[in-house]
Amino acid sequence: MEHRLEADLTLSGPLPPTFPLGDLLPRVATEAIARTVGKRGEGRLSQWTLDGPKLHVTIESTGPRPHQALLALVRRLGEELGREAKVGVRTFEAPRYRTEFPLDSAPTAAITLPIPHQLLVEGTVATLTLHGLPEEGLRDNWMDRAVALVQEKARRQGYRGKEQFWSLLSSSPPREPLFRDDPTEEMLKRQWVRSGPTKGKWFLGPTAAHLLRTMERIAVEEVLRPLGFQEVVQPHQDSFDILLRTGHLEGLPGEFYYVAEPKTRDPAAWERFTDLVKITRQVPEEELAHLVTPPTAVLCYAQCPTTYWWLSGRTLSSGSLPLKLFDRAAVSNRYESGGRHGLERVDEFHRIEPVFLGPPSDLVALRERLLERYRHVFDDVLELEWRTAWVTPFYMQQSGRVGVEDAEARVKGTIDFEAYLPYRGPRESSEWLEFQNLSIVGDKYTKAFSIKSQTGELWSGCTGIGLERWLTAFLSQKGLEESAWPTGFRGYAGEVPKDVRFL
Ligand code: SER
Ligand code: ZN
């Protein structure tokens, strides 16, 4: 694979006519190439010309892409020219930067990039030329990222239409359903819930709220407290910086609720807005658009990213490991668009998200204990028909990656918990409800947030407990009649509030 970088350096002034650039430049280039390309391929300064303060250089490499060599060259050249001729390198850019690289499979459709470029593909070999790459792009490694993006887009085209990865891990015995209707419909009939004032949200009246909180208590008392998880309370908005680090921003930009802020609190600035409201009794949308900022954050999408943010840049002492935390304060928001259905697929939901960090072996052991506790809850307390499966890891899905990590070894990855929903049809052919998951994510997030442990490797994982999903799974199988509910659950539920009576 060959790479060719043409760069233009702008010097702070012309060099004296006698300056021996013909000796200096090749020497500096050879050093820079030796340091960056080294023995990993052939690298060379294949051309150079000087035109007043413009120095044009071309570096080729059959090893690593040569932009690091260029950066090293610019640094050393600047030092030498400064010392010998009082001239510096003011800026540099690459009018053309060409690279060759392999693709997993030949693309089936055009691949686009949002920066000036030309892309040629022959079979599974791509040749990408970036045009007019600025200094920032050279320093910040845009080429390698553009290559990774092209490779990912080609891979995604290859995957299109293929099933998501799903491999059964365990199943509970079948259980005869006590109910066969859609529980949300039934709750609506009984006025337990009302479709919310904005899209995809629900208002839970006293009975439904009590049942949701019962689920929460079961999770905390049967799973989290016995395993030593400690509660944290985290903010409800995620910064863009967090989303950049986790990959969510590139993976799911169309699934966030974005947060805007008022540009000012000054009532004078809002006067026209206020007056329009008073006169028209409508929302002056255009006026409002001028008065708020573009989005500055998003509403919580999942809680674990903010937990990692809390730990970012810190070193955990061995005595605190494995660290076991959970948050139930932040409410999760996802823009579901067409996918909404009842209480099980909503734009706003309540979830407990336990997060754990520690050495890999500790996390694997903890996963077993979590699985045991969950099994106890679903078999003995809720008496559900449920199953688990290895699936495409959530962190690959959410950062827009494709494929399966570690499908064979099953150390890292996501296990989904699914419940049978009788109202959807036969258990063999209907879609079951994912009501919770459990993942070990390796060092993806500890690295992304620079979280270290006192000694050794630090991995992390999380296990989202979706309370609306637990509730829907339970009511779908057991119905809304208290007398039919399993004893274990009734013990936790205690006295269930009476339905509010509406006339
Ligand atoms: N972070 C996980 C998810 O978003 C929850 O555990 O699925
Ligand atoms: Zn998580």
PDB file of N, CA, C and O in Angstrom, residues 1-6 59-61 65-66 94-101 118 120 126-131 143 147:
ATOM      1  N   MET A   1       0.846  -1.189   0.000  1.00  0.00           N
ATOM      2  CA  MET A   1       0.000   0.000   0.000  1.00  0.00           C
ATOM      3  C   MET A   1       0.894   1.256   0.000  1.00  0.00           C
ATOM      4  O   MET A   1       1.837   1.331   0.783  1.00  0.00           O
ATOM      5  N   GLU A   2       0.588   2.170  -0.852  1.00  0.00           N
ATOM      6  CA  GLU A   2       1.432   3.359  -1.010  1.00  0.00           C
ATOM      7  C   GLU A   2       0.685   4.612  -0.593  1.00  0.00           C
ATOM      8  O   GLU A   2      -0.516   4.729  -0.830  1.00  0.00           O
ATOM      9  N   HIS A   3       1.426   5.494  -0.010  1.00  0.00           N
ATOM     10  CA  HIS A   3       0.830   6.766   0.409  1.00  0.00           C
ATOM     11  C   HIS A   3       1.719   7.903  -0.085  1.00  0.00           C
ATOM     12  O   HIS A   3       2.950   7.784  -0.081  1.00  0.00           O
ATOM     13  N   ARG A   4       1.074   8.983  -0.452  1.00  0.00           N
ATOM     14  CA  ARG A   4       1.847  10.109  -1.007  1.00  0.00           C
ATOM     15  C   ARG A   4       1.253  11.409  -0.504  1.00  0.00           C
ATOM     16  O   ARG A   4       0.073  11.684  -0.717  1.00  0.00           O
ATOM     17  N   LEU A   5       2.080  12.164   0.196  1.00  0.00           N
ATOM     18  CA  LEU A   5       1.631  13.410   0.811  1.00  0.00           C
ATOM     19  C   LEU A   5       2.362  14.591   0.178  1.00  0.00           C
ATOM     20  O   LEU A   5       3.583  14.688   0.263  1.00  0.00           O
ATOM     21  N   GLU A   6       1.602  15.458  -0.475  1.00  0.00           N
ATOM     22  CA  GLU A   6       2.193  16.690  -1.015  1.00  0.00           C
ATOM     23  C   GLU A   6       1.826  17.822  -0.073  1.00  0.00           C
ATOM     24  O   GLU A   6       0.649  18.050   0.188  1.00  0.00           O
ATOM     25  N   ILE A  59       6.278  13.645   0.372  1.00  0.00           N
ATOM     26  CA  ILE A  59       6.803  12.500   1.124  1.00  0.00           C
ATOM     27  C   ILE A  59       5.993  11.276   0.740  1.00  0.00           C
ATOM     28  O   ILE A  59       4.759  11.329   0.701  1.00  0.00           O
ATOM     29  N   GLU A  60       6.692  10.173   0.470  1.00  0.00           N
ATOM     30  CA  GLU A  60       6.000   8.926   0.131  1.00  0.00           C
ATOM     31  C   GLU A  60       6.335   7.872   1.171  1.00  0.00           C
ATOM     32  O   GLU A  60       7.419   7.904   1.784  1.00  0.00           O
ATOM     33  N   SER A  61       5.429   6.942   1.328  1.00  0.00           N
ATOM     34  CA  SER A  61       5.678   5.866   2.300  1.00  0.00           C
ATOM     35  C   SER A  61       4.922   4.622   1.871  1.00  0.00           C
ATOM     36  O   SER A  61       3.820   4.701   1.330  1.00  0.00           O
ATOM     37  N   ARG A  65       1.061   5.985   7.135  1.00  0.00           N
ATOM     38  CA  ARG A  65       0.799   7.198   6.351  1.00  0.00           C
ATOM     39  C   ARG A  65       1.741   8.296   6.844  1.00  0.00           C
ATOM     40  O   ARG A  65       1.995   8.409   8.048  1.00  0.00           O
ATOM     41  N   PRO A  66       2.248   9.117   5.886  1.00  0.00           N
ATOM     42  CA  PRO A  66       3.404   9.958   6.233  1.00  0.00           C
ATOM     43  C   PRO A  66       3.096  11.311   6.886  1.00  0.00           C
ATOM     44  O   PRO A  66       3.981  12.148   6.949  1.00  0.00           O
ATOM     45  N   ALA A  94      -1.818  20.511   3.046  1.00  0.00           N
ATOM     46  CA  ALA A  94      -1.572  19.481   2.029  1.00  0.00           C
ATOM     47  C   ALA A  94      -2.548  19.658   0.884  1.00  0.00           C
ATOM     48  O   ALA A  94      -3.731  19.352   1.022  1.00  0.00           O
ATOM     49  N   PRO A  95      -2.079  20.161  -0.261  1.00  0.00           N
ATOM     50  CA  PRO A  95      -2.985  20.287  -1.410  1.00  0.00           C
ATOM     51  C   PRO A  95      -3.518  18.918  -1.845  1.00  0.00           C
ATOM     52  O   PRO A  95      -4.662  18.801  -2.233  1.00  0.00           O
ATOM     53  N   ARG A  96      -2.676  17.892  -1.733  1.00  0.00           N
ATOM     54  CA  ARG A  96      -3.109  16.524  -2.080  1.00  0.00           C
ATOM     55  C   ARG A  96      -2.449  15.529  -1.133  1.00  0.00           C
ATOM     56  O   ARG A  96      -1.243  15.599  -0.882  1.00  0.00           O
ATOM     57  N   TYR A  97      -3.264  14.608  -0.648  1.00  0.00           N
ATOM     58  CA  TYR A  97      -2.737  13.562   0.236  1.00  0.00           C
ATOM     59  C   TYR A  97      -3.435  12.279  -0.187  1.00  0.00           C
ATOM     60  O   TYR A  97      -4.643  12.136  -0.029  1.00  0.00           O
ATOM     61  N   ARG A  98      -2.629  11.363  -0.753  1.00  0.00           N
ATOM     62  CA  ARG A  98      -3.234  10.150  -1.329  1.00  0.00           C
ATOM     63  C   ARG A  98      -2.838   8.923  -0.518  1.00  0.00           C
ATOM     64  O   ARG A  98      -1.695   8.793  -0.078  1.00  0.00           O
ATOM     65  N   THR A  99      -3.787   8.031  -0.320  1.00  0.00           N
ATOM     66  CA  THR A  99      -3.481   6.815   0.436  1.00  0.00           C
ATOM     67  C   THR A  99      -4.228   5.636  -0.160  1.00  0.00           C
ATOM     68  O   THR A  99      -5.304   5.795  -0.739  1.00  0.00           O
ATOM     69  N   GLU A 100      -3.637   4.465  -0.030  1.00  0.00           N
ATOM     70  CA  GLU A 100      -4.311   3.232  -0.467  1.00  0.00           C
ATOM     71  C   GLU A 100      -4.588   2.383   0.764  1.00  0.00           C
ATOM     72  O   GLU A 100      -3.775   2.345   1.692  1.00  0.00           O
ATOM     73  N   PHE A 101      -5.712   1.694   0.731  1.00  0.00           N
ATOM     74  CA  PHE A 101      -6.024   0.826   1.884  1.00  0.00           C
ATOM     75  C   PHE A 101      -7.050  -0.226   1.481  1.00  0.00           C
ATOM     76  O   PHE A 101      -7.787  -0.037   0.508  1.00  0.00           O
ATOM     77  N   GLN A 118     -11.198  12.719  -3.394  1.00  0.00           N
ATOM     78  CA  GLN A 118     -11.574  11.835  -4.492  1.00  0.00           C
ATOM     79  C   GLN A 118     -11.373  10.414  -4.000  1.00  0.00           C
ATOM     80  O   GLN A 118     -10.352  10.113  -3.368  1.00  0.00           O
ATOM     81  N   LEU A 120     -11.386   6.384  -5.201  1.00  0.00           N
ATOM     82  CA  LEU A 120     -11.479   5.382  -6.272  1.00  0.00           C
ATOM     83  C   LEU A 120     -11.422   4.012  -5.617  1.00  0.00           C
ATOM     84  O   LEU A 120     -10.622   3.796  -4.700  1.00  0.00           O
ATOM     85  N   ALA A 126      -9.065   0.558  -1.945  1.00  0.00           N
ATOM     86  CA  ALA A 126      -9.538   1.930  -2.129  1.00  0.00           C
ATOM     87  C   ALA A 126      -8.346   2.863  -2.221  1.00  0.00           C
ATOM     88  O   ALA A 126      -7.320   2.644  -1.570  1.00  0.00           O
ATOM     89  N   THR A 127      -8.464   3.880  -3.064  1.00  0.00           N
ATOM     90  CA  THR A 127      -7.466   4.949  -3.112  1.00  0.00           C
ATOM     91  C   THR A 127      -8.194   6.252  -2.808  1.00  0.00           C
ATOM     92  O   THR A 127      -9.098   6.649  -3.540  1.00  0.00           O
ATOM     93  N   LEU A 128      -7.792   6.857  -1.721  1.00  0.00           N
ATOM     94  CA  LEU A 128      -8.452   8.086  -1.283  1.00  0.00           C
ATOM     95  C   LEU A 128      -7.462   9.237  -1.375  1.00  0.00           C
ATOM     96  O   LEU A 128      -6.343   9.135  -0.884  1.00  0.00           O
ATOM     97  N   THR A 129      -7.873  10.313  -2.034  1.00  0.00           N
ATOM     98  CA  THR A 129      -7.045  11.524  -2.061  1.00  0.00           C
ATOM     99  C   THR A 129      -7.827  12.637  -1.386  1.00  0.00           C
ATOM    100  O   THR A 129      -8.955  12.932  -1.781  1.00  0.00           O
ATOM    101  N   LEU A 130      -7.254  13.206  -0.350  1.00  0.00           N
ATOM    102  CA  LEU A 130      -7.863  14.379   0.277  1.00  0.00           C
ATOM    103  C   LEU A 130      -7.266  15.615  -0.375  1.00  0.00           C
ATOM    104  O   LEU A 130      -6.065  15.670  -0.640  1.00  0.00           O
ATOM    105  N   HIS A 131      -8.117  16.600  -0.626  1.00  0.00           N
ATOM    106  CA  HIS A 131      -7.659  17.835  -1.269  1.00  0.00           C
ATOM    107  C   HIS A 131      -7.696  18.981  -0.273  1.00  0.00           C
ATOM    108  O   HIS A 131      -8.668  19.128   0.461  1.00  0.00           O
ATOM    109  N   MET A 143      -6.745  12.085   8.166  1.00  0.00           N
ATOM    110  CA  MET A 143      -6.636  11.067   7.119  1.00  0.00           C
ATOM    111  C   MET A 143      -6.966   9.679   7.667  1.00  0.00           C
ATOM    112  O   MET A 143      -7.775   8.958   7.088  1.00  0.00           O
ATOM    113  N   VAL A 147     -10.069   7.345   6.493  1.00  0.00           N
ATOM    114  CA  VAL A 147      -9.897   5.962   6.025  1.00  0.00           C
ATOM    115  C   VAL A 147     -10.790   5.026   6.833  1.00  0.00           C
ATOM    116  O   VAL A 147     -11.513   4.188   6.281  1.00  0.00           O
TER     117      VAL A 147
END
